[in-house]
Amino acid sequence: MNPFKNLRLWVWVAAAIVVFNGFFPAVWIFFTSLKLEGELTRIPITYWPDNPTFQNYLQAFREQPLGRYFFNSVVVAVGSTVLCVTVAALAAYALARLHVPRRNLILSLLVGVSMFPVASLMVPLYQTFNELGLRNNYLALILPHAALSLPVATLTLVSFFAGIPRDLESAAMVDGSSRLGALWRIVVPLSAPGVFTAAILAFVNSWDEFLLASTLLPAKAMRTLPVGIQLYQGEYVFPWPLISAALVVALVPVALVIAVFQERVVGGLTQGGVKG
């Protein structure tokens, strides 16, 4: 039996599974946000809302300071992304260009560190930021979020930096540029797909993180979106339409970022896998 005889069929099946698992939950959440509570519990199930309404969105902003939560998430995610990419670029350049003893061991350690569960870091992080008086401060999330994304960002950039010809940096330094200047003016721009990939991975990780955000920023005015959204549910009530509306608000920025930079992200992931 030829295993490739029905290859086209299996390709379509695989594509359907990817679309169903990747897009259907987001579409279902959006449809739910347009329904009223009574329609949601109706039998048989209605997929498309009979009378779409944006009432849930208005109520979501009235019941909780969703706008404030959104602002907090933007500050934390953007701050941690900028810090992570900056430090990762410096570390990746050193590993790719300079003579670093035990380079392979360092890269292996980066892979190992990236596997640490966040829960194992909760106690030391809480004690550290509490002693420093940084609880309920944006830095309490920006610093650990950047550190958690740093291994993956560094590994991503190392493969790109290693693929940039050294002659370009040498020419820049002959013209009077410092090594650091050559990094930011030559290497980083030429590695744009890798930089975008690292930045988006760091942004998404920070945007979605819940455990540290709920522990280190407990004040109501400092909560991020993942923490704020779980406050909509009560002890005996779970308002799905309201929660779905808040989830859509949280999903839109990530979807826009990925939609705008999807070509660079895909190019970064594929090129980074074959370089170096």
Tab-separated table of N, CA and C in Angstrom, residues 207-271:
chain	number	residue	atom	x	y	z
A	207	TRP	N	2.172	39.281	28.172
A	207	TRP	CA	0.754	39.668	28.094
A	207	TRP	C	-0.151	38.613	28.723
A	208	ASP	N	0.203	37.347	28.566
A	208	ASP	CA	-0.656	36.255	29.041
A	208	ASP	C	-0.344	35.789	30.460
A	209	GLU	N	0.748	36.239	31.045
A	209	GLU	CA	1.195	35.688	32.331
A	209	GLU	C	0.223	36.065	33.452
A	210	PHE	N	-0.106	35.088	34.286
A	210	PHE	CA	-1.099	35.292	35.348
A	210	PHE	C	-0.517	35.148	36.751
A	211	LEU	N	0.301	34.122	36.986
A	211	LEU	CA	0.705	33.764	38.341
A	211	LEU	C	1.505	34.880	39.013
A	212	LEU	N	2.544	35.360	38.354
A	212	LEU	CA	3.338	36.440	38.934
A	212	LEU	C	2.528	37.724	39.049
A	213	ALA	N	1.698	37.998	38.049
A	213	ALA	CA	0.913	39.235	38.060
A	213	ALA	C	-0.065	39.261	39.233
A	214	SER	N	-0.658	38.122	39.554
A	214	SER	CA	-1.621	38.084	40.657
A	214	SER	C	-0.948	38.155	42.014
A	215	THR	N	0.351	37.833	42.071
A	215	THR	CA	1.066	37.813	43.348
A	215	THR	C	1.833	39.105	43.611
A	216	LEU	N	2.476	39.628	42.589
A	216	LEU	CA	3.356	40.781	42.766
A	216	LEU	C	2.652	42.114	42.565
A	217	LEU	N	1.486	42.101	41.889
A	217	LEU	CA	0.710	43.334	41.708
A	217	LEU	C	-0.720	43.113	42.220
A	218	PRO	N	-0.890	42.957	43.535
A	218	PRO	CA	-2.232	42.645	44.061
A	218	PRO	C	-3.171	43.841	44.133
A	219	ALA	N	-2.649	45.074	44.116
A	219	ALA	CA	-3.514	46.245	44.223
A	219	ALA	C	-4.440	46.335	43.014
A	220	LYS	N	-5.664	46.763	43.243
A	220	LYS	CA	-6.665	46.807	42.178
A	220	LYS	C	-6.230	47.688	41.025
A	221	ALA	N	-5.601	48.813	41.329
A	221	ALA	CA	-5.188	49.751	40.282
A	221	ALA	C	-4.002	49.248	39.475
A	222	MET	N	-3.337	48.189	39.933
A	222	MET	CA	-2.145	47.686	39.253
A	222	MET	C	-2.375	46.355	38.548
A	223	ARG	N	-3.582	45.815	38.620
A	223	ARG	CA	-3.835	44.505	38.034
A	223	ARG	C	-3.711	44.540	36.515
A	224	THR	N	-3.240	43.440	35.961
A	224	THR	CA	-3.171	43.294	34.512
A	224	THR	C	-4.432	42.580	34.020
A	225	LEU	N	-4.586	42.481	32.707
A	225	LEU	CA	-5.801	41.897	32.140
A	225	LEU	C	-6.067	40.461	32.585
A	226	PRO	N	-5.084	39.552	32.554
A	226	PRO	CA	-5.390	38.181	32.984
A	226	PRO	C	-5.908	38.104	34.414
A	227	VAL	N	-5.378	38.959	35.293
A	227	VAL	CA	-5.832	38.959	36.686
A	227	VAL	C	-7.211	39.601	36.794
A	228	GLY	N	-7.412	40.697	36.091
A	228	GLY	CA	-8.685	41.402	36.171
A	228	GLY	C	-9.841	40.614	35.609
A	229	ILE	N	-9.607	39.849	34.548
A	229	ILE	CA	-10.695	39.120	33.904
A	229	ILE	C	-11.265	38.043	34.821
A	230	GLN	N	-10.407	37.396	35.604
A	230	GLN	CA	-10.925	36.328	36.467
A	230	GLN	C	-11.778	36.879	37.613
A	231	LEU	N	-11.804	38.197	37.807
A	231	LEU	CA	-12.624	38.790	38.860
A	231	LEU	C	-14.093	38.919	38.464
A	232	TYR	N	-14.402	38.701	37.199
A	232	TYR	CA	-15.794	38.815	36.769
A	232	TYR	C	-16.656	37.670	37.308
A	233	GLN	N	-16.048	36.540	37.545
A	233	GLN	CA	-16.835	35.418	38.048
A	233	GLN	C	-17.088	35.577	39.543
A	234	GLY	N	-18.253	35.150	39.983
A	234	GLY	CA	-18.595	35.187	41.397
A	234	GLY	C	-18.515	33.802	42.003
A	235	GLU	N	-18.935	33.705	43.253
A	235	GLU	CA	-18.878	32.413	43.937
A	235	GLU	C	-19.836	31.414	43.309
A	236	TYR	N	-21.007	31.886	42.896
A	236	TYR	CA	-22.003	30.990	42.303
A	236	TYR	C	-22.391	31.407	40.881
A	237	VAL	N	-21.726	32.392	40.355
A	237	VAL	CA	-22.088	32.931	39.043
A	237	VAL	C	-20.864	32.927	38.143
A	238	PHE	N	-21.065	32.494	36.915
A	238	PHE	CA	-19.993	32.532	35.927
A	238	PHE	C	-20.556	33.166	34.658
A	239	PRO	N	-20.505	34.494	34.541
A	239	PRO	CA	-21.130	35.187	33.396
A	239	PRO	C	-20.291	35.048	32.124
A	240	TRP	N	-20.526	33.980	31.374
A	240	TRP	CA	-19.720	33.715	30.182
A	240	TRP	C	-19.748	34.839	29.155
A	241	PRO	N	-20.890	35.435	28.814
A	241	PRO	CA	-20.879	36.519	27.827
A	241	PRO	C	-20.014	37.701	28.265
A	242	LEU	N	-20.090	38.037	29.552
A	242	LEU	CA	-19.303	39.155	30.072
A	242	LEU	C	-17.804	38.837	30.036
A	243	ILE	N	-17.457	37.631	30.468
A	243	ILE	CA	-16.057	37.213	30.456
A	243	ILE	C	-15.540	37.113	29.019
A	244	SER	N	-16.369	36.649	28.120
A	244	SER	CA	-15.963	36.546	26.721
A	244	SER	C	-15.682	37.921	26.129
A	245	ALA	N	-16.477	38.906	26.479
A	245	ALA	CA	-16.241	40.263	25.995
A	245	ALA	C	-14.892	40.787	26.498
A	246	ALA	N	-14.584	40.534	27.769
A	246	ALA	CA	-13.289	40.961	28.315
A	246	ALA	C	-12.143	40.197	27.655
A	247	LEU	N	-12.357	38.920	27.350
A	247	LEU	CA	-11.323	38.129	26.681
A	247	LEU	C	-11.048	38.655	25.274
A	248	VAL	N	-12.085	39.071	24.577
A	248	VAL	CA	-11.892	39.631	23.238
A	248	VAL	C	-11.032	40.892	23.319
A	249	VAL	N	-11.300	41.729	24.326
A	249	VAL	CA	-10.484	42.938	24.518
A	249	VAL	C	-9.026	42.571	24.745
A	250	ALA	N	-8.793	41.481	25.470
A	250	ALA	CA	-7.424	41.051	25.747
A	250	ALA	C	-6.766	40.401	24.534
A	251	LEU	N	-7.567	39.753	23.673
A	251	LEU	CA	-7.012	39.049	22.519
A	251	LEU	C	-6.683	39.972	21.357
A	252	VAL	N	-7.376	41.090	21.247
A	252	VAL	CA	-7.211	41.963	20.078
A	252	VAL	C	-5.772	42.458	19.903
A	253	PRO	N	-5.095	42.985	20.935
A	253	PRO	CA	-3.717	43.470	20.716
A	253	PRO	C	-2.767	42.376	20.234
A	254	VAL	N	-2.861	41.190	20.826
A	254	VAL	CA	-1.981	40.094	20.410
A	254	VAL	C	-2.271	39.702	18.968
A	255	ALA	N	-3.557	39.620	18.622
A	255	ALA	CA	-3.927	39.254	17.249
A	255	ALA	C	-3.431	40.289	16.253
A	256	LEU	N	-3.534	41.568	16.602
A	256	LEU	CA	-3.056	42.623	15.708
A	256	LEU	C	-1.546	42.572	15.525
A	257	VAL	N	-0.824	42.375	16.618
A	257	VAL	CA	0.642	42.310	16.531
A	257	VAL	C	1.074	41.147	15.646
A	258	ILE	N	0.465	39.989	15.856
A	258	ILE	CA	0.848	38.812	15.065
A	258	ILE	C	0.427	38.985	13.606
A	259	ALA	N	-0.745	39.587	13.367
A	259	ALA	CA	-1.206	39.791	11.993
A	259	ALA	C	-0.286	40.743	11.233
A	260	VAL	N	0.167	41.798	11.897
A	260	VAL	CA	1.025	42.784	11.242
A	260	VAL	C	2.412	42.220	10.951
A	261	PHE	N	2.944	41.446	11.911
A	261	PHE	CA	4.321	40.984	11.779
A	261	PHE	C	4.429	39.488	11.489
A	262	GLN	N	3.342	38.866	10.986
A	262	GLN	CA	3.357	37.418	10.825
A	262	GLN	C	4.438	36.959	9.844
A	263	GLU	N	4.674	37.703	8.773
A	263	GLU	CA	5.679	37.289	7.799
A	263	GLU	C	7.071	37.291	8.417
A	264	ARG	N	7.352	38.315	9.210
A	264	ARG	CA	8.664	38.382	9.860
A	264	ARG	C	8.812	37.290	10.911
A	265	VAL	N	7.710	36.979	11.609
A	265	VAL	CA	7.778	35.933	12.638
A	265	VAL	C	8.025	34.574	11.999
A	266	VAL	N	7.265	34.262	10.943
A	266	VAL	CA	7.456	32.978	10.265
A	266	VAL	C	8.849	32.896	9.669
A	267	GLY	N	9.298	33.986	9.052
A	267	GLY	CA	10.643	33.999	8.505
A	267	GLY	C	11.695	33.847	9.581
A	268	GLY	N	11.456	34.473	10.734
A	268	GLY	CA	12.418	34.352	11.835
A	268	GLY	C	12.499	32.959	12.383
A	269	LEU	N	11.341	32.297	12.528
A	269	LEU	CA	11.343	30.938	13.071
A	269	LEU	C	12.000	29.942	12.117
A	270	THR	N	11.745	30.104	10.823
A	270	THR	CA	12.313	29.167	9.853
A	270	THR	C	13.795	29.432	9.617
A	271	GLN	N	14.172	30.687	9.439
A	271	GLN	CA	15.574	31.004	9.203
A	271	GLN	C	16.419	30.703	10.418
